[in-house]
Amino acid sequence: MEAVAALERDTELMLRVRDGDETSFALLLERHRRPVVHFLYRMVPNQAVSEELAQEVFLRVYRSRASYEPTAKFTTWLFRIATHLALNWIRDNKKEKNQESLNEELIEGAERQVSDGRPTVEARMLNESRLEEVRKAIDALPGKQRAAVVMHKFEDLEYTQIARALSCSESAVKSLLFRAYESLRARLAHMA
Amino acid sequence: MICLANHREGLEILLDYSSGALDPSRRREVDLHAQNCAECRRLVEAQCTVYSALDEWRAPEVSADFDQRLYARIAADKPSFWQKWLPVVPIVWWKPVVPVALAAVVLSVLFVTRSSNPGPAQHQSGIGKADIEQVEQALDDMDLLAPATPTPSSVM
């Protein structure tokens, strides 16, 4: 019930944005900023790029406010835009992003650990090593499989929503997820 | 005993079971099945490992100036001429425009062609009378645009 009310609220807010209410756009931004940035971060593991893409998502939402029609759930529409941008970025930056993003996150992780005084160097290195394994495993997935897993695992989207975001059938989404999780099970089995 | 891991519906059940998304009664059924099916047990254990590993992957917090930068981009984003006007004009309005525009072009060409080759009387009688005759000629030419076959004398 609460989820349904939230979805209806999103539609109501977006309709108000269509009618020129800027405050409603700010409320939508407040509600969806974090999930969109986090989704994009898991698709293109680089904080700066993920925020840049997330801003593009909201910019496109704002730009198309005049023609908004509630034909789908607002979150579905939002993640459809985000997925499209992420897949395009992955396609355009295939070679460079892997090394740059992993190096950046290792450095950021080390800085975070030093600043908050975690106990042992070994524990920090082990933690970073595990995170790197997870990132590499996700990064190795083809774009659509990656998007399906991130939306399914981290954003709790239903199969129908994921299907609309990826412009495919629900059956195709399940196939994407089965293949993706099969790959992840193979790569991450040693982390049990 | 049918192994759940060997077909799509079963895989979906096992994924939901591993994430704790199954309702209690369904969960008990899978518990009983997994006790007797090694393959399903292995898959569930591996899938739980995946879910736990993914849970460790936390995304960083959004930058404090995210909204500020977004609003700056929105302020700088000015629509192009076409973006500004096309959505306002319903697409249905465009449909009759093309044939009407085409007819206007044809008429204009005929009109200009006729007016560039005036007869001697038209030159002497002044602009007004020439205009009327040209219009009449243009109207005659319009009739020639109808499906009926034009006569050789009217063809340009």
Short mmCIF file of C-alpha atoms in Angstrom, two decimals:
data_model
loop_
_atom_site.label_atom_id
_atom_site.label_comp_id
_atom_site.label_asym_id
_atom_site.label_seq_id
_atom_site.Cartn_x
_atom_site.Cartn_y
_atom_site.Cartn_z
CA MET A 1 0.00 0.00 0.00
CA GLU A 2 2.78 2.37 0.94
CA ALA A 3 4.65 1.61 -2.27
CA VAL A 4 1.52 2.19 -4.34
CA ALA A 5 0.91 5.51 -2.62
CA ALA A 6 4.51 6.55 -3.28
CA LEU A 7 4.20 5.71 -6.97
CA GLU A 8 0.99 7.65 -7.27
CA ARG A 9 2.65 10.53 -5.50
CA ASP A 10 5.49 10.51 -8.05
CA THR A 11 2.98 10.72 -10.91
CA GLU A 12 1.10 13.49 -9.16
CA LEU A 13 4.30 15.45 -8.62
CA MET A 14 5.41 15.05 -12.21
CA LEU A 15 2.02 16.22 -13.46
CA ARG A 16 2.48 19.32 -11.32
CA VAL A 17 5.91 19.83 -12.84
CA ARG A 18 4.23 19.63 -16.23
CA ASP A 19 1.93 22.40 -15.09
CA GLY A 20 4.88 24.59 -14.11
CA ASP A 21 5.36 23.76 -10.42
CA GLU A 22 9.12 23.92 -9.83
CA THR A 23 8.76 22.86 -6.18
CA SER A 24 7.40 19.49 -7.26
CA PHE A 25 10.48 18.92 -9.41
CA ALA A 26 12.63 19.61 -6.35
CA LEU A 27 10.63 17.03 -4.38
CA LEU A 28 11.07 14.42 -7.13
CA LEU A 29 14.77 15.18 -7.21
CA GLU A 30 15.02 14.78 -3.45
CA ARG A 31 13.26 11.43 -3.62
CA HIS A 32 15.06 9.91 -6.59
CA ARG A 33 18.48 11.55 -6.66
CA ARG A 34 20.20 8.91 -4.55
CA PRO A 35 18.76 5.78 -6.22
CA VAL A 36 19.55 7.12 -9.68
CA VAL A 37 23.12 8.10 -8.79
CA HIS A 38 23.70 4.76 -7.06
CA PHE A 39 22.27 2.84 -10.01
CA LEU A 40 24.55 4.70 -12.40
CA TYR A 41 27.51 4.25 -10.07
CA ARG A 42 27.05 0.49 -10.22
CA MET A 43 26.77 0.63 -13.99
CA VAL A 44 29.82 2.87 -14.60
CA PRO A 45 31.77 2.54 -11.35
CA ASN A 46 33.09 6.10 -11.24
CA GLN A 47 31.46 8.64 -8.94
CA ALA A 48 32.08 11.69 -11.11
CA VAL A 49 30.71 10.04 -14.23
CA SER A 50 27.74 8.56 -12.41
CA GLU A 51 26.77 12.00 -11.06
CA GLU A 52 27.24 13.58 -14.47
CA LEU A 53 24.97 10.98 -16.04
CA ALA A 54 22.46 11.31 -13.20
CA GLN A 55 22.25 15.04 -13.82
CA GLU A 56 21.61 14.31 -17.49
CA VAL A 57 18.74 12.02 -16.43
CA PHE A 58 17.05 14.74 -14.41
CA LEU A 59 17.79 17.33 -17.06
CA ARG A 60 15.96 15.18 -19.61
CA VAL A 61 13.06 14.70 -17.22
CA TYR A 62 12.82 18.45 -16.77
CA ARG A 63 13.22 19.15 -20.48
CA SER A 64 10.36 16.82 -21.40
CA ARG A 65 8.03 17.98 -18.63
CA ALA A 66 5.62 19.70 -21.03
CA SER A 67 4.82 16.48 -22.85
CA TYR A 68 4.77 14.15 -19.83
CA GLU A 69 2.00 11.56 -19.84
CA PRO A 70 1.73 8.99 -17.01
CA THR A 71 1.73 5.95 -19.30
CA ALA A 72 4.18 4.12 -17.04
CA LYS A 73 5.39 4.40 -13.47
CA PHE A 74 7.61 7.41 -12.97
CA THR A 75 10.48 5.26 -11.65
CA THR A 76 10.26 3.04 -14.72
CA TRP A 77 10.60 6.07 -16.96
CA LEU A 78 13.45 7.42 -14.83
CA PHE A 79 15.40 4.16 -14.95
CA ARG A 80 14.73 3.78 -18.63
CA ILE A 81 16.48 7.09 -19.25
CA ALA A 82 19.27 6.20 -16.83
CA THR A 83 19.79 2.78 -18.41
CA HIS A 84 19.91 4.27 -21.88
CA LEU A 85 22.54 6.81 -20.83
CA ALA A 86 24.57 4.20 -18.95
CA LEU A 87 24.60 1.71 -21.82
CA ASN A 88 25.63 4.46 -24.23
CA TRP A 89 28.44 5.53 -21.92
CA ILE A 90 29.63 1.94 -21.51
CA ARG A 91 29.62 1.46 -25.27
CA ASP A 92 31.52 4.69 -25.86
CA ASN A 93 34.07 4.20 -23.09
CA LYS A 94 34.64 0.48 -23.08
CA LYS A 95 38.40 0.41 -22.93
CA GLU A 96 39.28 3.37 -20.75
CA LYS A 97 36.76 3.11 -17.97
CA ASN A 98 37.80 -0.22 -16.50
CA GLN A 99 41.29 0.71 -15.42
CA GLU A 100 40.53 4.32 -14.48
CA SER A 101 37.47 3.60 -12.36
CA LEU A 102 39.00 0.69 -10.48
CA ASN A 103 42.15 2.66 -9.73
CA GLU A 104 40.11 5.64 -8.57
CA GLU A 105 37.95 3.57 -6.26
CA LEU A 106 40.97 1.85 -4.74
CA ILE A 107 42.51 5.22 -3.97
CA GLU A 108 39.23 6.59 -2.59
CA GLY A 109 38.77 3.46 -0.52
CA ALA A 110 42.25 3.71 0.93
CA GLU A 111 41.69 7.38 1.79
CA ARG A 112 38.39 6.61 3.48
CA GLN A 113 39.96 3.87 5.52
CA VAL A 114 42.86 6.07 6.64
CA SER A 115 40.58 8.96 7.59
CA ASP A 116 38.20 6.89 9.74
CA GLY A 117 40.95 4.86 11.44
CA ARG A 118 39.93 1.27 10.63
CA PRO A 119 41.88 -1.24 12.68
CA THR A 120 44.31 -3.29 10.51
CA VAL A 121 45.95 -2.88 7.17
CA GLU A 122 45.23 -6.50 6.37
CA ALA A 123 41.51 -6.09 7.00
CA ARG A 124 41.42 -3.02 4.79
CA MET A 125 43.28 -4.75 2.00
CA LEU A 126 41.05 -7.80 2.24
CA ASN A 127 37.95 -5.64 2.12
CA GLU A 128 39.22 -3.71 -0.88
CA SER A 129 40.20 -6.92 -2.59
CA ARG A 130 36.70 -8.33 -2.14
CA LEU A 131 35.10 -5.14 -3.40
CA GLU A 132 37.36 -5.18 -6.41
CA GLU A 133 36.30 -8.76 -7.14
CA VAL A 134 32.65 -7.73 -7.01
CA ARG A 135 33.21 -4.68 -9.21
CA LYS A 136 35.17 -6.72 -11.75
CA ALA A 137 32.49 -9.40 -11.81
CA ILE A 138 29.75 -6.82 -12.43
CA ASP A 139 31.94 -4.99 -14.93
CA ALA A 140 32.48 -8.20 -16.88
CA LEU A 141 28.75 -8.57 -17.50
CA PRO A 142 27.38 -7.34 -20.83
CA GLY A 143 25.59 -4.00 -20.52
CA LYS A 144 22.00 -5.25 -20.44
CA GLN A 145 22.78 -8.10 -18.04
CA ARG A 146 24.53 -5.62 -15.78
CA ALA A 147 21.59 -3.24 -15.89
CA ALA A 148 19.13 -6.06 -15.16
CA VAL A 149 21.12 -7.26 -12.13
CA VAL A 150 21.59 -3.77 -10.71
CA MET A 151 17.91 -2.91 -11.09
CA HIS A 152 16.83 -6.29 -9.69
CA LYS A 153 19.28 -6.52 -6.77
CA PHE A 154 19.85 -2.92 -5.72
CA GLU A 155 16.77 -1.04 -6.87
CA ASP A 156 14.16 -3.76 -6.20
CA LEU A 157 12.40 -3.13 -9.47
CA GLU A 158 9.82 -5.66 -10.65
CA TYR A 159 10.41 -7.72 -13.76
CA THR A 160 7.86 -5.64 -15.68
CA GLN A 161 9.61 -2.40 -14.73
CA ILE A 162 13.02 -3.76 -15.70
CA ALA A 163 11.54 -4.94 -18.99
CA ARG A 164 10.24 -1.47 -19.79
CA ALA A 165 13.51 0.15 -18.77
CA LEU A 166 15.42 -2.20 -21.06
CA SER A 167 12.81 -2.11 -23.83
CA CYS A 168 12.40 -5.87 -23.86
CA SER A 169 9.95 -8.51 -22.73
CA GLU A 170 9.62 -9.82 -19.20
CA SER A 171 10.78 -13.20 -20.44
CA ALA A 172 13.91 -11.59 -21.89
CA VAL A 173 14.59 -9.88 -18.53
CA LYS A 174 14.45 -13.23 -16.74
CA SER A 175 16.85 -14.69 -19.30
CA LEU A 176 19.21 -11.76 -18.76
CA LEU A 177 19.07 -12.24 -15.00
CA PHE A 178 19.54 -16.00 -15.12
CA ARG A 179 22.61 -15.64 -17.35
CA ALA A 180 24.01 -12.77 -15.30
CA TYR A 181 23.63 -14.56 -11.98
CA GLU A 182 25.09 -17.71 -13.47
CA SER A 183 28.19 -15.71 -14.45
CA LEU A 184 28.35 -14.08 -11.03
CA ARG A 185 28.03 -17.41 -9.24
CA ALA A 186 30.97 -18.71 -11.25
CA ARG A 187 33.14 -15.64 -10.58
CA LEU A 188 32.27 -15.09 -6.92
CA ALA A 189 31.99 -18.67 -5.68
CA HIS A 190 35.33 -18.40 -3.86
CA MET A 191 33.95 -15.57 -1.71
CA ALA A 192 31.73 -17.92 0.32
CA MET B 1 11.73 -35.48 -8.15
CA ILE B 2 12.05 -32.53 -10.52
CA CYS B 3 15.13 -30.41 -9.93
CA LEU B 4 14.17 -26.73 -9.77
CA ALA B 5 17.53 -25.65 -11.16
CA ASN B 6 16.86 -27.29 -14.52
CA HIS B 7 14.03 -25.07 -15.73
CA ARG B 8 13.22 -21.36 -15.86
CA GLU B 9 10.39 -21.29 -13.39
CA GLY B 10 12.44 -23.29 -10.93
CA LEU B 11 15.41 -20.95 -11.35
CA GLU B 12 13.19 -17.97 -10.65
CA ILE B 13 11.92 -19.66 -7.48
CA LEU B 14 15.46 -20.43 -6.34
CA LEU B 15 16.60 -16.84 -6.95
CA ASP B 16 13.67 -15.53 -4.91
CA TYR B 17 14.32 -18.14 -2.24
CA SER B 18 17.97 -17.09 -2.01
CA SER B 19 17.03 -13.43 -1.61
CA GLY B 20 14.31 -14.17 0.97
CA ALA B 21 11.56 -12.95 -1.32
CA LEU B 22 9.40 -16.08 -1.21
CA ASP B 23 6.29 -16.22 0.96
CA PRO B 24 6.62 -18.53 4.00
CA SER B 25 4.61 -21.47 2.61
CA ARG B 26 6.53 -21.50 -0.65
CA ARG B 27 9.77 -21.18 1.28
CA ARG B 28 8.97 -24.29 3.29
CA GLU B 29 8.38 -26.22 0.06
CA VAL B 30 11.78 -25.21 -1.29
CA ASP B 31 13.40 -26.03 2.07
CA LEU B 32 12.03 -29.57 1.81
CA HIS B 33 13.09 -29.91 -1.81
CA ALA B 34 16.61 -28.59 -1.15
CA GLN B 35 17.09 -31.22 1.58
CA ASN B 36 16.85 -33.89 -1.10
CA CYS B 37 18.33 -32.13 -4.15
CA ALA B 38 22.09 -31.51 -4.07
CA GLU B 39 22.08 -29.42 -7.24
CA CYS B 40 19.48 -27.01 -5.93
CA ARG B 41 21.31 -26.82 -2.62
CA ARG B 42 24.57 -25.92 -4.39
CA LEU B 43 22.85 -23.30 -6.51
CA VAL B 44 21.19 -21.69 -3.49
CA GLU B 45 24.47 -21.59 -1.57
CA ALA B 46 26.27 -20.04 -4.54
CA GLN B 47 23.49 -17.53 -5.11
CA CYS B 48 23.50 -16.51 -1.43
CA THR B 49 27.25 -15.92 -1.75
CA VAL B 50 26.60 -13.66 -4.73
CA TYR B 51 23.91 -11.70 -2.91
CA SER B 52 26.15 -11.27 0.16
CA ALA B 53 29.05 -10.10 -1.96
CA LEU B 54 26.84 -7.63 -3.79
CA ASP B 55 25.53 -6.34 -0.46
CA GLU B 56 29.08 -5.37 0.49
CA TRP B 57 29.29 -3.06 -2.50
CA ARG B 58 28.16 0.28 -1.15
CA ALA B 59 27.80 3.26 -3.43
CA PRO B 60 29.32 6.55 -2.22
CA GLU B 61 27.03 9.34 -1.05
CA VAL B 62 25.92 11.93 -3.57
CA SER B 63 28.04 15.09 -3.68
CA ALA B 64 26.72 18.01 -1.66
CA ASP B 65 26.65 20.31 -4.69
CA PHE B 66 24.78 17.86 -6.96
CA ASP B 67 21.54 19.86 -6.96
CA GLN B 68 23.35 23.16 -7.42
CA ARG B 69 25.16 21.85 -10.49
CA LEU B 70 21.96 20.37 -11.89
CA TYR B 71 20.02 23.61 -11.57
CA ALA B 72 22.90 25.45 -13.24
CA ARG B 73 22.64 23.05 -16.16
CA ILE B 74 18.87 23.50 -16.29
CA ALA B 75 19.27 27.29 -16.33
CA ALA B 76 21.80 27.05 -19.14
CA ASP B 77 19.68 24.64 -21.15
CA LYS B 78 17.80 26.72 -23.68
CA PRO B 79 15.51 24.94 -26.15
CA SER B 80 16.28 25.21 -29.87
CA PHE B 81 13.81 26.90 -32.16
CA TRP B 82 12.34 23.56 -33.24
CA GLN B 83 12.17 22.15 -29.72
CA LYS B 84 10.30 25.27 -28.68
CA TRP B 85 7.66 25.25 -31.39
CA LEU B 86 7.22 21.72 -32.71
CA PRO B 87 5.66 20.23 -29.57
CA VAL B 88 3.12 23.09 -29.54
CA VAL B 89 1.85 22.32 -33.04
CA PRO B 90 -0.06 19.06 -33.06
CA ILE B 91 1.29 16.60 -35.59
CA VAL B 92 -2.16 16.30 -37.17
CA TRP B 93 -1.89 19.92 -38.32
CA TRP B 94 1.13 19.05 -40.49
CA LYS B 95 -0.69 16.50 -42.63
CA PRO B 96 -2.66 18.78 -44.94
CA VAL B 97 0.14 21.35 -45.09
CA VAL B 98 2.35 19.40 -47.50
CA PRO B 99 -0.13 18.96 -50.37
CA VAL B 100 -1.36 22.53 -49.94
CA ALA B 101 2.23 23.78 -50.03
CA LEU B 102 2.89 21.71 -53.14
CA ALA B 103 -0.15 23.13 -54.89
CA ALA B 104 0.92 26.64 -53.95
CA VAL B 105 4.38 26.05 -55.42
CA VAL B 106 2.92 24.75 -58.68
CA LEU B 107 0.57 27.71 -58.93
CA SER B 108 3.37 30.12 -58.24
CA VAL B 109 5.54 28.60 -60.97
CA LEU B 110 2.71 28.77 -63.48
CA PHE B 111 1.85 32.27 -62.42
CA VAL B 112 5.42 33.50 -62.78
CA THR B 113 5.88 31.73 -66.11
CA ARG B 114 2.74 33.22 -67.56
CA SER B 115 3.52 36.66 -66.27
CA SER B 116 6.99 36.57 -67.80
CA ASN B 117 5.55 36.07 -71.32
CA PRO B 118 2.78 38.65 -71.62
CA GLY B 119 1.02 39.43 -74.96
CA PRO B 120 1.34 42.96 -76.56
CA ALA B 121 -2.10 44.02 -75.38
CA GLN B 122 -1.22 43.25 -71.82
CA HIS B 123 1.86 45.46 -71.99
CA GLN B 124 -0.12 48.43 -73.33
CA SER B 125 -3.14 48.14 -71.07
CA GLY B 126 -1.31 48.54 -67.74
CA ILE B 127 -0.60 46.42 -64.71
CA GLY B 128 -4.14 46.03 -63.37
CA LYS B 129 -5.64 44.49 -66.51
CA ALA B 130 -2.58 42.22 -66.93
CA ASP B 131 -2.99 41.03 -63.37
CA ILE B 132 -6.62 40.06 -63.98
CA GLU B 133 -5.76 38.17 -67.12
CA GLN B 134 -2.91 36.42 -65.42
CA VAL B 135 -5.19 35.35 -62.62
CA GLU B 136 -7.70 34.05 -65.13
CA GLN B 137 -4.93 32.17 -66.87
CA ALA B 138 -3.79 30.77 -63.54
CA LEU B 139 -7.30 29.59 -62.80
CA ASP B 140 -7.48 27.93 -66.21
CA ASP B 141 -4.20 26.27 -65.45
CA MET B 142 -5.62 25.05 -62.15
CA ASP B 143 -8.31 23.25 -64.11
CA LEU B 144 -5.55 21.61 -66.07
CA LEU B 145 -4.16 20.22 -62.85
CA ALA B 146 -7.31 18.13 -62.50
CA PRO B 147 -7.17 14.48 -63.65
CA ALA B 148 -8.44 15.35 -67.16
CA THR B 149 -5.68 15.23 -69.83
CA PRO B 150 -4.46 18.78 -70.70
CA THR B 151 -4.50 19.98 -74.35
CA PRO B 152 -1.15 20.61 -76.07
CA SER B 153 -1.74 24.38 -76.21
CA SER B 154 -1.97 24.67 -72.45
CA VAL B 155 1.17 22.74 -71.71
CA MET B 156 4.09 24.86 -70.78
#
